[in-house]
Coordinates of C-alpha atoms in Angstrom, one line a residue:
X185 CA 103.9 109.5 104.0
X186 CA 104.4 108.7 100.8
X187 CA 104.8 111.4 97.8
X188 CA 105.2 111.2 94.0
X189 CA 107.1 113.9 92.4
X190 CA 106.7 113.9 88.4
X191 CA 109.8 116.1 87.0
X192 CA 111.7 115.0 83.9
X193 CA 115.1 117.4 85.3
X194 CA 116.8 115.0 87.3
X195 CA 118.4 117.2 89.4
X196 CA 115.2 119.3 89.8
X197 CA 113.7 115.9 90.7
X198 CA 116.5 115.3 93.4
X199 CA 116.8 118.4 94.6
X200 CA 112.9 118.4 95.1
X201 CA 113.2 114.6 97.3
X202 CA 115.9 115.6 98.9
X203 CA 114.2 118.3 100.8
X204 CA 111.1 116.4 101.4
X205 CA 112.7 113.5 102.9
X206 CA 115.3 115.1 105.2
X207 CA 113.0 118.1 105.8
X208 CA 109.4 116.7 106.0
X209 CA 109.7 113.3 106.6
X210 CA 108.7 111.8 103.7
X211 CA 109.1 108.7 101.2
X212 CA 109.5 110.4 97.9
X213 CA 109.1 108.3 94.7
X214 CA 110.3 109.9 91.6
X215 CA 109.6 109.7 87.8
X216 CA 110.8 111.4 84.9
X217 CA 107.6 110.6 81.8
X218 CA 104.5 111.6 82.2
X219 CA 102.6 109.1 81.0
X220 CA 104.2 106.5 83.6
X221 CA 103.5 109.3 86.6
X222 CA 99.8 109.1 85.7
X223 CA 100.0 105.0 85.9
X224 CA 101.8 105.5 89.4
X225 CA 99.7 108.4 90.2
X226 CA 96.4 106.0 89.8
X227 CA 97.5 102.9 90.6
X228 CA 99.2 103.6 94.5
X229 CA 98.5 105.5 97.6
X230 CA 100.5 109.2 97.6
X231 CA 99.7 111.4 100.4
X232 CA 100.5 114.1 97.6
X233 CA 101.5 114.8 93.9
X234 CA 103.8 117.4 93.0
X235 CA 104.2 117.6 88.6
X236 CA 105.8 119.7 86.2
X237 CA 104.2 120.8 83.9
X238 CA 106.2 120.2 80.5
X239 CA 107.2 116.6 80.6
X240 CA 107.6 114.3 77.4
X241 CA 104.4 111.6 77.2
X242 CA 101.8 113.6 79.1
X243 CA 102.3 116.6 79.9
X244 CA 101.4 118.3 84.2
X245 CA 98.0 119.6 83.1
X246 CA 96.7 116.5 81.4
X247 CA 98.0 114.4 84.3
X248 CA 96.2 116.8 86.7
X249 CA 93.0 116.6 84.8
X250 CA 92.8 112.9 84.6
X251 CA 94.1 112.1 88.1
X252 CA 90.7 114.5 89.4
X253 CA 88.6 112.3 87.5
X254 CA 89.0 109.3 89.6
X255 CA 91.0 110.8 92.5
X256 CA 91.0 113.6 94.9
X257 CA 94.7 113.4 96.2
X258 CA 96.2 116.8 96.6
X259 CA 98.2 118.1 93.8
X260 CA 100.6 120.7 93.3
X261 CA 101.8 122.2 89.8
X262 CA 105.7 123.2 89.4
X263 CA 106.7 125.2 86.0
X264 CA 108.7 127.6 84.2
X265 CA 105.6 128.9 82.7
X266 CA 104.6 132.1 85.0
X267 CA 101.6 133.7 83.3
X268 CA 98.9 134.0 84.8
X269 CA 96.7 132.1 82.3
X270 CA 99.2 129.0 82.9
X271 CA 98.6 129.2 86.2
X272 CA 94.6 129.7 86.0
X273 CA 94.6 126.9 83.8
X274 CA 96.4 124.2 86.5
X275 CA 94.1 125.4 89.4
X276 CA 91.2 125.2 86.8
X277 CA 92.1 121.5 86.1
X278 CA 91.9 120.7 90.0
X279 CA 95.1 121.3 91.2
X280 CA 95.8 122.5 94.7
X281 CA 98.7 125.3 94.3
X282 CA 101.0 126.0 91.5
X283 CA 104.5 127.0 92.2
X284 CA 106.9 128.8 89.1
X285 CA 110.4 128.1 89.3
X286 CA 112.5 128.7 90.5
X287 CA 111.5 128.8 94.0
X288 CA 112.4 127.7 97.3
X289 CA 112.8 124.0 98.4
X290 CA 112.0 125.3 102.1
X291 CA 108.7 126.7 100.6
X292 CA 107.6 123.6 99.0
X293 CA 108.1 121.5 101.9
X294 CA 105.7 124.2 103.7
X295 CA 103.3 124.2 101.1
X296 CA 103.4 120.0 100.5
X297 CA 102.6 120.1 104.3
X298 CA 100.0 122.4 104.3
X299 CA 97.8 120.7 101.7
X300 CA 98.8 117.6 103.3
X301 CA 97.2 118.5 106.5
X302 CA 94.2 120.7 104.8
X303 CA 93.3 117.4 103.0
X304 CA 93.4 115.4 106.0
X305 CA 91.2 117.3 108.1
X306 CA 88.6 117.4 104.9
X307 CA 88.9 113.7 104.6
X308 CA 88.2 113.4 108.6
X309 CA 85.2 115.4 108.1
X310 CA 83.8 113.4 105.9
X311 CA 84.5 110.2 108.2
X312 CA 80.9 108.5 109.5
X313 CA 79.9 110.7 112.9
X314 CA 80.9 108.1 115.8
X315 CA 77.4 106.7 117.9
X316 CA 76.4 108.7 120.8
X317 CA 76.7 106.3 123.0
X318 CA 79.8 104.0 123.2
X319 CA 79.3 100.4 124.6
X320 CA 81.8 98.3 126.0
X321 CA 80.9 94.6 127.2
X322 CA 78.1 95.7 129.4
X323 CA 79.7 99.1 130.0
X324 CA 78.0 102.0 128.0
X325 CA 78.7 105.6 127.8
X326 CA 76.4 108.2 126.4
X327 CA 78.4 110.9 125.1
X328 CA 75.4 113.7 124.2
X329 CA 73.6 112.8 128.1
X330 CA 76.6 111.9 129.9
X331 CA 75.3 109.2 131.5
X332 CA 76.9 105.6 132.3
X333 CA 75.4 102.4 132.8
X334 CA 76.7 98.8 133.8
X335 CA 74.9 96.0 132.1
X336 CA 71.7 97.8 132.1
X337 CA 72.0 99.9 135.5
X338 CA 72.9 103.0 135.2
X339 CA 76.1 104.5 137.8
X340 CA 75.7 107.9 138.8
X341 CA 79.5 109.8 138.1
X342 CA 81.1 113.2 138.8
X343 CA 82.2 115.3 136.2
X344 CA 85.6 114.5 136.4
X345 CA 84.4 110.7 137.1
X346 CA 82.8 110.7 133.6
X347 CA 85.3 113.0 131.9
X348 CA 88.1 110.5 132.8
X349 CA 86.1 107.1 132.5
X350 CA 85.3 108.8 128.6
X351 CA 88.6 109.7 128.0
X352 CA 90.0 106.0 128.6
X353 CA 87.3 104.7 126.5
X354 CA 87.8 106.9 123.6
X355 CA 91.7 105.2 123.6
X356 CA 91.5 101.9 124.6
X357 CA 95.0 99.4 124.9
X358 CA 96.9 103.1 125.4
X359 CA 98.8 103.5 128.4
X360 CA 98.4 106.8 130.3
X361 CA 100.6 108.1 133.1
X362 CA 98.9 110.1 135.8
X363 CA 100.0 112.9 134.7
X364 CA 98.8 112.7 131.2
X365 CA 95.5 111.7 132.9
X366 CA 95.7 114.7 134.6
X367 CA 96.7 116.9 131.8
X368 CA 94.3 115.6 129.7
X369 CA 91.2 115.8 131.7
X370 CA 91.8 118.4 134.2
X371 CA 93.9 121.0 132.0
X372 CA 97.3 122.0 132.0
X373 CA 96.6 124.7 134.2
X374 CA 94.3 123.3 136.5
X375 CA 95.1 123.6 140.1
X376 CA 96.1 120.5 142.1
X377 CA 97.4 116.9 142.7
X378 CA 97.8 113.9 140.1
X379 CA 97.3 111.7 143.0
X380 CA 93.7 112.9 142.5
X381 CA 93.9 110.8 139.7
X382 CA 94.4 107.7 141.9
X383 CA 91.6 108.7 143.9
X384 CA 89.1 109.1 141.0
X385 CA 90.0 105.7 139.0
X386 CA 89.3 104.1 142.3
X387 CA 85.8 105.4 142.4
X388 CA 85.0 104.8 138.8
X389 CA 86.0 101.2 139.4
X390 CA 83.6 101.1 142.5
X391 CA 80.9 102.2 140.0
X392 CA 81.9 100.3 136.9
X393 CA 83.6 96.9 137.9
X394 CA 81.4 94.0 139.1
X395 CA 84.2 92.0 140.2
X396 CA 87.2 94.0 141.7
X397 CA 89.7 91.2 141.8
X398 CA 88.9 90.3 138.1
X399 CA 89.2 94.0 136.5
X400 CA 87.0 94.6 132.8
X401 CA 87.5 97.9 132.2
X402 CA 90.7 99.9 134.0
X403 CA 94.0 98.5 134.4
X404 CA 96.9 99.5 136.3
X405 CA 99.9 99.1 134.6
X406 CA 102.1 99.4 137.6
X407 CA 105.0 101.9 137.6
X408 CA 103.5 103.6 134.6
X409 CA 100.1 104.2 134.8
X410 CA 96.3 103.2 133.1
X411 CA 94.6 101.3 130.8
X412 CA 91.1 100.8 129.7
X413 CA 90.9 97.1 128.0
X414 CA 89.8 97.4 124.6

């Protein structure tokens, strides 16, 4: 993930990267005027922007407030100033946390990941609800009902028969072992064999497949496992 850390002190700047991408993971992009953080900050894709406040050409708050206007990536403020009204002000102008130096690199890489992940899981609830039923060249799959039918017939499944056959669907051109299968849609600490796996993809197929030696839907992927053919 990509990051953007606006910080006219170098080795504050550095310091700051350096954490981030040996710690977190990430591909920090640094810059040291505020006017050209709020061109980067506008014009690409950051997962996250971390600015100081006091910077020559704009300075942390005015970046902040003109990011919001167009953007809702996460941002956090980093300054010297501690009072409180300095602080009221950032989170007034949109920003996401506000850290006063100096502080600990260990803490901002918690706290870029935690906004990071907050963010994401507001972004994925705003994503378009997925259909109810989920149709697969002839194959379709109502989630709400759980029912299945095969080019208009419907096929009469097992729990386990429709929890599986769903659970392939739902990640088609992935490769499962058995005992992923297993774990996935019997539970970690359900009682019994993955070779009931086996036994249950061979009954789906019975259900699902028109022609067995021409296989739409499940594939074995010998020594490794399944498949369900996107």
């Amino acid at each position: 993930m990509k990051l953007l850390i606006i910080e006219d002190d170098q080795s504050v700047a550095e310091l700051e990267r350096d954490y981030l991408e040996i710690n977190g993971g990430f591909d920090c992009t640094l810059c040291t005027d505020g006017t050209e953080g709020l061109r980067r900050a506008l014009a690409e894709d950051y997962a996250l922007v971390i600015v100081d406040v006091m910077l020559p050409g704009l300075s942390g708050f005015e970046i902040c407030r003109r990011l919001r206007e167009e953007k809702d990536t996460p941002v956090i403020i980093i300054s010297a100033l501690a009072d409180d009204i300095d602080k009221v002000r950032g989170l007034g102008l949109g920003a996401d946390d506000y850290m006063t130096k100096p502080f600990s690199p260990s803490e901002l890489v918690a706290r870029v990941k935690g906004h990071i992940q907050r963010y994401q899981r507001l972004v994925g609830g705003r994503e378009k609800p997925r259909p109810e039923i989920l149709k697969i060249r002839g194959l379709e799959i109502d989630r709400d009902a759980r029912r299945v039918w095969v080019n208009g017939r419907e096929k009469n499944m097992t729990s386990k028969e429709y929890d599986l056959l769903l659970f392939l669907a739902e990640h088609p051109d992935t490769v499962f072992s058995k005992d992923r299968l297993f774990d996935s849609v019997w539970g970690m600490d359900a009682y019994g064999d993955v070779s009931t796996v086996t036994v249950h993809i061979k009954h789906i197929r019975d259900k699902i497949e028109i022609d067995p030696e021409h296989i739409q839907y499940i594939e074995t992927v010998w020594g490794v496992g399944y498949r369900f053919r996107g």
